[in-house]
PDB file of C-alpha atoms in Angstrom:
ATOM      1  CA  MET A 195     -12.222 -13.942 -10.160  1.00  0.00           C
ATOM      2  CA  THR A 196     -10.117 -13.361  -7.047  1.00  0.00           C
ATOM      3  CA  ILE A 197      -9.607  -9.708  -6.150  1.00  0.00           C
ATOM      4  CA  VAL A 198      -6.560  -8.732  -4.105  1.00  0.00           C
ATOM      5  CA  PHE A 199      -6.204  -5.405  -2.318  1.00  0.00           C
ATOM      6  CA  THR A 200      -3.183  -3.676  -0.850  1.00  0.00           C
ATOM      7  CA  ASN A 201      -2.543  -0.090   0.102  1.00  0.00           C
ATOM      8  CA  GLY A 202      -0.009   2.471   1.173  1.00  0.00           C
ATOM      9  CA  CYS A 203       1.316   5.964   0.621  1.00  0.00           C
ATOM     10  CA  PHE A 204       3.790   4.851  -2.077  1.00  0.00           C
ATOM     11  CA  ASP A 205       5.370   8.275  -1.666  1.00  0.00           C
ATOM     12  CA  VAL A 206       8.782   7.418  -3.102  1.00  0.00           C
ATOM     13  CA  LEU A 207       8.248   4.232  -5.085  1.00  0.00           C
ATOM     14  CA  HIS A 208      11.084   1.774  -4.381  1.00  0.00           C
ATOM     15  CA  ALA A 209      12.039  -1.889  -4.773  1.00  0.00           C
ATOM     16  CA  GLY A 210      10.308  -2.865  -1.534  1.00  0.00           C
ATOM     17  CA  HIS A 211       7.021  -1.519  -2.883  1.00  0.00           C
ATOM     18  CA  VAL A 212       7.453  -3.351  -6.179  1.00  0.00           C
ATOM     19  CA  ARG A 213       8.268  -6.616  -4.384  1.00  0.00           C
ATOM     20  CA  LEU A 214       5.124  -6.298  -2.263  1.00  0.00           C
ATOM     21  CA  LEU A 215       2.924  -5.455  -5.264  1.00  0.00           C
ATOM     22  CA  GLN A 216       4.211  -8.425  -7.253  1.00  0.00           C
ATOM     23  CA  TYR A 217       3.733 -10.676  -4.223  1.00  0.00           C
ATOM     24  CA  ALA A 218       0.181  -9.392  -3.708  1.00  0.00           C
ATOM     25  CA  LYS A 219      -0.725  -9.991  -7.355  1.00  0.00           C
ATOM     26  CA  SER A 220       0.334 -13.648  -6.985  1.00  0.00           C
ATOM     27  CA  PHE A 221      -2.705 -14.258  -4.768  1.00  0.00           C
ATOM     28  CA  GLY A 222      -5.378 -13.401  -7.302  1.00  0.00           C
ATOM     29  CA  ASP A 223      -6.536 -12.347 -10.723  1.00  0.00           C
ATOM     30  CA  GLU A 224      -6.829  -8.615 -10.137  1.00  0.00           C
ATOM     31  CA  LEU A 225      -4.700  -6.381  -7.908  1.00  0.00           C
ATOM     32  CA  ILE A 226      -6.293  -3.205  -6.636  1.00  0.00           C
ATOM     33  CA  VAL A 227      -4.030  -0.693  -4.925  1.00  0.00           C
ATOM     34  CA  GLY A 228      -5.363   1.956  -2.583  1.00  0.00           C
ATOM     35  CA  ILE A 229      -3.152   4.990  -2.080  1.00  0.00           C
ATOM     36  CA  ASN A 230      -3.408   7.779   0.433  1.00  0.00           C
ATOM     37  CA  SER A 231      -4.291  11.183  -0.986  1.00  0.00           C
ATOM     38  CA  ASP A 232      -1.810  14.021  -0.490  1.00  0.00           C
ATOM     39  CA  ALA A 233      -3.852  15.305   2.470  1.00  0.00           C
ATOM     40  CA  SER A 234      -3.944  11.833   4.000  1.00  0.00           C
ATOM     41  CA  VAL A 235      -0.160  11.429   3.602  1.00  0.00           C
ATOM     42  CA  ARG A 236       0.375  14.810   5.322  1.00  0.00           C
ATOM     43  CA  MET A 237      -1.916  13.712   8.155  1.00  0.00           C
ATOM     44  CA  LEU A 238       0.068  10.477   8.638  1.00  0.00           C
ATOM     45  CA  LYS A 239       3.627  11.545   7.820  1.00  0.00           C
ATOM     46  CA  GLY A 240       3.760  15.279   8.539  1.00  0.00           C
ATOM     47  CA  ASP A 241       3.809  18.533   6.590  1.00  0.00           C
ATOM     48  CA  HIS A 242       7.027  17.620   4.716  1.00  0.00           C
ATOM     49  CA  ARG A 243       5.266  14.780   2.891  1.00  0.00           C
ATOM     50  CA  PRO A 244       4.291  13.669   0.332  1.00  0.00           C
ATOM     51  CA  ILE A 245       7.438  14.042  -1.726  1.00  0.00           C
ATOM     52  CA  ILE A 246       5.659  12.848  -4.884  1.00  0.00           C
ATOM     53  CA  PHE A 247       2.160  14.220  -5.418  1.00  0.00           C
ATOM     54  CA  CYS A 248      -0.853  11.960  -5.810  1.00  0.00           C
ATOM     55  CA  ASP A 249      -1.372  12.132  -9.583  1.00  0.00           C
ATOM     56  CA  ASP A 250       2.245  11.127 -10.179  1.00  0.00           C
ATOM     57  CA  ARG A 251       2.087   8.311  -7.595  1.00  0.00           C
ATOM     58  CA  VAL A 252      -1.039   6.989  -9.314  1.00  0.00           C
ATOM     59  CA  ALA A 253       0.639   7.165 -12.740  1.00  0.00           C
ATOM     60  CA  MET A 254       3.687   5.235 -11.531  1.00  0.00           C
ATOM     61  CA  LEU A 255       1.591   2.509  -9.926  1.00  0.00           C
ATOM     62  CA  GLU A 256      -0.665   2.184 -12.965  1.00  0.00           C
ATOM     63  CA  ALA A 257       2.434   1.697 -15.138  1.00  0.00           C
ATOM     64  CA  LEU A 258       3.363  -1.491 -13.268  1.00  0.00           C
ATOM     65  CA  ARG A 259       2.203  -4.712 -14.975  1.00  0.00           C
ATOM     66  CA  CYS A 260       1.128  -6.260 -11.678  1.00  0.00           C
ATOM     67  CA  VAL A 261      -1.282  -3.405 -10.809  1.00  0.00           C
ATOM     68  CA  ASP A 262      -4.753  -3.533 -12.348  1.00  0.00           C
ATOM     69  CA  ARG A 263      -6.487  -0.575 -10.682  1.00  0.00           C
ATOM     70  CA  VAL A 264      -5.554   2.265  -8.333  1.00  0.00           C
ATOM     71  CA  TYR A 265      -7.931   4.095  -6.009  1.00  0.00           C
ATOM     72  CA  VAL A 266      -7.119   7.193  -3.946  1.00  0.00           C
ATOM     73  CA  PHE A 267      -8.580   7.544  -0.458  1.00  0.00           C
ATOM     74  CA  ASP A 268      -8.625  10.597   1.841  1.00  0.00           C
ATOM     75  CA  GLU A 269      -8.976   8.892   5.205  1.00  0.00           C
ATOM     76  CA  ALA A 270      -6.095   7.733   7.422  1.00  0.00           C
ATOM     77  CA  THR A 271      -6.953   4.106   6.606  1.00  0.00           C
ATOM     78  CA  PRO A 272      -8.500   2.368   3.590  1.00  0.00           C
ATOM     79  CA  GLU A 273     -11.161   0.611   5.651  1.00  0.00           C
ATOM     80  CA  ASN A 274     -14.110   2.302   3.900  1.00  0.00           C
ATOM     81  CA  LEU A 275     -12.574   1.591   0.481  1.00  0.00           C
ATOM     82  CA  ILE A 276     -12.045  -2.057   1.415  1.00  0.00           C
ATOM     83  CA  CYS A 277     -15.682  -2.385   2.448  1.00  0.00           C
ATOM     84  CA  GLU A 278     -16.758  -0.773  -0.833  1.00  0.00           C
ATOM     85  CA  LEU A 279     -14.515  -2.909  -3.082  1.00  0.00           C
ATOM     86  CA  ARG A 280     -15.020  -6.211  -1.180  1.00  0.00           C
ATOM     87  CA  PRO A 281     -11.656  -7.868  -1.979  1.00  0.00           C
ATOM     88  CA  ASP A 282     -11.124 -11.581  -1.449  1.00  0.00           C
ATOM     89  CA  VAL A 283      -7.550 -11.114  -0.249  1.00  0.00           C
ATOM     90  CA  LEU A 284      -5.952  -8.273   1.709  1.00  0.00           C
ATOM     91  CA  VAL A 285      -2.155  -8.048   1.576  1.00  0.00           C
ATOM     92  CA  LYS A 286      -0.086  -5.729   3.768  1.00  0.00           C
ATOM     93  CA  GLY A 287       3.654  -5.243   3.938  1.00  0.00           C
ATOM     94  CA  PRO A 288       5.862  -6.918   6.536  1.00  0.00           C
ATOM     95  CA  GLU A 289       5.911  -3.767   8.688  1.00  0.00           C
ATOM     96  CA  ALA A 290       2.253  -4.565   9.525  1.00  0.00           C
ATOM     97  CA  ARG A 291       3.131  -7.969  10.981  1.00  0.00           C
ATOM     98  CA  HIS A 292       2.400  -6.946  14.586  1.00  0.00           C
ATOM     99  CA  ALA A 293      -0.145  -4.217  13.940  1.00  0.00           C
ATOM    100  CA  GLU A 294      -3.914  -4.134  13.635  1.00  0.00           C
ATOM    101  CA  ILE A 295      -4.686  -4.099   9.914  1.00  0.00           C
ATOM    102  CA  PRO A 296      -7.573  -1.846   8.892  1.00  0.00           C
ATOM    103  CA  GLY A 297     -10.179  -3.802   6.937  1.00  0.00           C
ATOM    104  CA  ALA A 298      -8.826  -7.207   8.000  1.00  0.00           C
ATOM    105  CA  ARG A 299     -11.871  -8.125  10.095  1.00  0.00           C
ATOM    106  CA  TYR A 300     -14.186  -7.249   7.183  1.00  0.00           C
ATOM    107  CA  VAL A 301     -12.231  -9.414   4.716  1.00  0.00           C
ATOM    108  CA  LEU A 302     -11.974 -12.340   7.159  1.00  0.00           C
ATOM    109  CA  ASP A 303     -15.665 -12.151   8.097  1.00  0.00           C
ATOM    110  CA  ARG A 304     -16.511 -12.532   4.392  1.00  0.00           C
ATOM    111  CA  GLY A 305     -14.383 -15.685   4.161  1.00  0.00           C
ATOM    112  CA  GLY A 306     -11.356 -13.952   2.649  1.00  0.00           C
ATOM    113  CA  LYS A 307      -7.671 -14.043   3.539  1.00  0.00           C
ATOM    114  CA  VAL A 308      -5.315 -11.521   5.099  1.00  0.00           C
ATOM    115  CA  ILE A 309      -1.673 -12.046   4.164  1.00  0.00           C
ATOM    116  CA  VAL A 310       1.425 -10.395   5.611  1.00  0.00           C
ATOM    117  CA  PRO A 311       4.799 -11.591   4.281  1.00  0.00           C
ATOM    118  CA  ASP A 312       7.459 -12.503   6.807  1.00  0.00           C
ATOM    119  CA  TRP A 313      10.477 -11.140   4.957  1.00  0.00           C
ATOM    120  CA  PRO A 314      12.541  -8.378   6.616  1.00  0.00           C
ATOM    121  CA  VAL A 315      11.998  -4.736   5.778  1.00  0.00           C
ATOM    122  CA  THR A 316      15.220  -3.750   4.013  1.00  0.00           C
ATOM    123  CA  ILE A 317      14.185  -0.432   2.462  1.00  0.00           C
ATOM    124  CA  SER A 318      11.666   2.284   3.256  1.00  0.00           C
ATOM    125  CA  THR A 319      10.822   5.751   2.068  1.00  0.00           C
ATOM    126  CA  SER A 320      11.979   7.124   5.424  1.00  0.00           C
ATOM    127  CA  GLN A 321      15.379   5.436   4.986  1.00  0.00           C
ATOM    128  CA  ILE A 322      15.695   6.837   1.470  1.00  0.00           C
ATOM    129  CA  LEU A 323      14.878  10.350   2.685  1.00  0.00           C
ATOM    130  CA  GLU A 324      17.404  10.048   5.533  1.00  0.00           C
ATOM    131  CA  ARG A 325      20.067   9.015   3.019  1.00  0.00           C
ATOM    132  CA  ILE A 326      19.217  11.956   0.736  1.00  0.00           C
ATOM    133  CA  ARG A 327      19.525  14.330   3.697  1.00  0.00           C
ATOM    134  CA  GLY A 328      22.875  12.744   4.579  1.00  0.00           C
ATOM    135  CA  GLU A 329      21.646  11.426   7.919  1.00  0.00           C
ATOM    136  CA  THR A 330      22.733   7.825   7.219  1.00  0.00           C
ATOM    137  CA  THR A 331      25.103   6.021   4.919  1.00  0.00           C
TER     138      THR A 331
END
């Protein structure tokens, strides 16, 4: 059984998230999604976030056919969770293309794969929030 892991805040679930989750699932038998706790989202995004609280974010992710399990983590990164779950494949969104990916070295050292799609980022939670506030069209 091939276990795939991806993670994020998933604060305002949108089509970009769903595309990434479906893509991630295509690399294995089981997709595990790690999501930042409310405190972790605040630490990363500021006091105005999250918009959607953790229990609701978990419920929405669990309702997607492509998602098999969801774990909440309190740290800024899911590195400890990745080491605990030992996935075979780590998938991150295209915004991580030129960034250091937490947990990547662990997965690669175990003979696994790290995958980052090369499609453009066309939607983000920040863009959605800017549109709601009337800052962009």
